[in-house]
Tab-separated table of C-alpha atoms in Angstrom:
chain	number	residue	atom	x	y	z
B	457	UNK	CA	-34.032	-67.586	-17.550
B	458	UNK	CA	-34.850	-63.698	-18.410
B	459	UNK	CA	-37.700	-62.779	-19.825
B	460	UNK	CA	-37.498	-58.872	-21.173
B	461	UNK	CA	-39.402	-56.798	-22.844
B	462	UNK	CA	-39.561	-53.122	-24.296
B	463	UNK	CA	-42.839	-52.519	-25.519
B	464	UNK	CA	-41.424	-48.894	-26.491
B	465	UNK	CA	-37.873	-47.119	-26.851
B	466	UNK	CA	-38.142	-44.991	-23.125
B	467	UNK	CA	-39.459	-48.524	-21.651
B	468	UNK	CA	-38.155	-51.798	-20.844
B	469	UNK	CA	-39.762	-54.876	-18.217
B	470	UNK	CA	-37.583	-57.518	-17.189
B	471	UNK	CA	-38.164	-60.873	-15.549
B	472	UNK	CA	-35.710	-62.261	-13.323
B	473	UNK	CA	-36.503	-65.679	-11.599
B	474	UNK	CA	-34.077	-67.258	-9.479
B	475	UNK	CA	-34.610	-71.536	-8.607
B	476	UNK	CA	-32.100	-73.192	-6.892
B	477	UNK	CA	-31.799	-77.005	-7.609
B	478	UNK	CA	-33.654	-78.911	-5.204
B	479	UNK	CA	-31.627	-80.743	-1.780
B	480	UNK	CA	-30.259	-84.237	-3.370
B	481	UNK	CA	-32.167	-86.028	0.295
B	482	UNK	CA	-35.910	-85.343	-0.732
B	483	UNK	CA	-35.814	-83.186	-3.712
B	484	UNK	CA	-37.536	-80.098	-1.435
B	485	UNK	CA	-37.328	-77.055	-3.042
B	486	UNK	CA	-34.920	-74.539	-0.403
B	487	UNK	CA	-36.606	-71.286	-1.307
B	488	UNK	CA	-37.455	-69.599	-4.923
B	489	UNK	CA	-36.968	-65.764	-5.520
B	490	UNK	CA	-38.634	-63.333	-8.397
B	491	UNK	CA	-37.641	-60.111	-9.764
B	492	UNK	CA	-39.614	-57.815	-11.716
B	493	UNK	CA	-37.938	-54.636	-12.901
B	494	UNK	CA	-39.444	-51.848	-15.139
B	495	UNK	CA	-37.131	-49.167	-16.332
B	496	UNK	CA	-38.040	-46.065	-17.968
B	497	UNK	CA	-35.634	-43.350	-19.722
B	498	UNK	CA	-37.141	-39.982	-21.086
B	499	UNK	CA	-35.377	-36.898	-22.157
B	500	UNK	CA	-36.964	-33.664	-22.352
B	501	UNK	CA	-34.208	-31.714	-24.026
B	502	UNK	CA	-30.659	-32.446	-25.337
B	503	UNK	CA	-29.720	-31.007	-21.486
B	504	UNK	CA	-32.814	-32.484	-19.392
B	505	UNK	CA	-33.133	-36.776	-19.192
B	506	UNK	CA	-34.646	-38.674	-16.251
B	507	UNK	CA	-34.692	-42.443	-15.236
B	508	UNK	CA	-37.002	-44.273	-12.873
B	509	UNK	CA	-36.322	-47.963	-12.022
B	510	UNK	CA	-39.018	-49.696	-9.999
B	511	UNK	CA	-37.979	-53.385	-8.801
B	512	UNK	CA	-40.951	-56.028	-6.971
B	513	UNK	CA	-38.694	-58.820	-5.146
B	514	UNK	CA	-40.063	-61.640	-3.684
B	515	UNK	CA	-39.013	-64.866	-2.061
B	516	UNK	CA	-41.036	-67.410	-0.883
B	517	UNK	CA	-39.041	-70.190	1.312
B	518	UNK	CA	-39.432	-73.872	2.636
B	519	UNK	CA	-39.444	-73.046	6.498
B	520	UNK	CA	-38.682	-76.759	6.170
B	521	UNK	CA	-35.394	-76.642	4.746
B	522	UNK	CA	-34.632	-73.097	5.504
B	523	UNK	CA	-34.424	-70.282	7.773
B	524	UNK	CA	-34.528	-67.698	5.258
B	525	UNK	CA	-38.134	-65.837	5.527
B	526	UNK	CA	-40.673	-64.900	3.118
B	527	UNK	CA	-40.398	-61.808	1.896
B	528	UNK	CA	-42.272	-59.016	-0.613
B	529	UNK	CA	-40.278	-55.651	-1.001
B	530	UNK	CA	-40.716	-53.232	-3.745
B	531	UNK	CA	-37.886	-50.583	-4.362
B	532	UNK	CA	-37.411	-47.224	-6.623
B	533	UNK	CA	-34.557	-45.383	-8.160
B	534	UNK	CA	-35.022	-42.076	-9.329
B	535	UNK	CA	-32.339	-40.078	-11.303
B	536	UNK	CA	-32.139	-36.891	-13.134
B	537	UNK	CA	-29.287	-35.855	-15.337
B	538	UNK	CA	-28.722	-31.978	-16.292
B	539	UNK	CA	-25.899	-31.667	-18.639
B	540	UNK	CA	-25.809	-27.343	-19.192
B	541	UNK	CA	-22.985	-28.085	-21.312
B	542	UNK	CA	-20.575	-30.726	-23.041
B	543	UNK	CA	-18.268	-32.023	-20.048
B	544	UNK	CA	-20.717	-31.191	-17.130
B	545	UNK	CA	-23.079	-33.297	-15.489
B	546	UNK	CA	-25.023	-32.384	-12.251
């Protein structure tokens, strides 16, 4: 399932949950991961556009079933774009 969202044009949320099916022996969930993303676009000129991406991961495992650990990492992207003319991007 994804769940996302753009409350306006330059910004967009997305929902990413990941639930693998359960062992067949005692139905015990193995481990269940989450990812929220937001993503925003703006450009200040026809030249001048920046994008920031921000992600929250998390997974919370069954130390029962798994080895995997539980984890909470958040993560960035920046990126500017400067196009000074048609064919050229730095």
């Amino acid at each position: 399932m994804l769940l996302s969202l753009q409350p306006l044009r330059q910004l967009t949320g997305q929902y990413l949950p990941a639930r693998p099916r359960p062992r067949r022996s005692n139905g015990a969930l193995v481990y269940e991961s989450q990812t929220f993303r937001t993503k925003v676009n703006y450009q200040f000129t026809r030249a001048l556009s920046a994008r920031v991406i921000v992600e929250y991961d998390s997974t919370l495992a069954n130390p029962a079933e798994t080895s995997l650990l539980r984890t909470k990492e958040v993560s960035s992207e920046v990126l500017l774009t400067w196009l000074p003319h048609p064919g050229t991007a730095i």
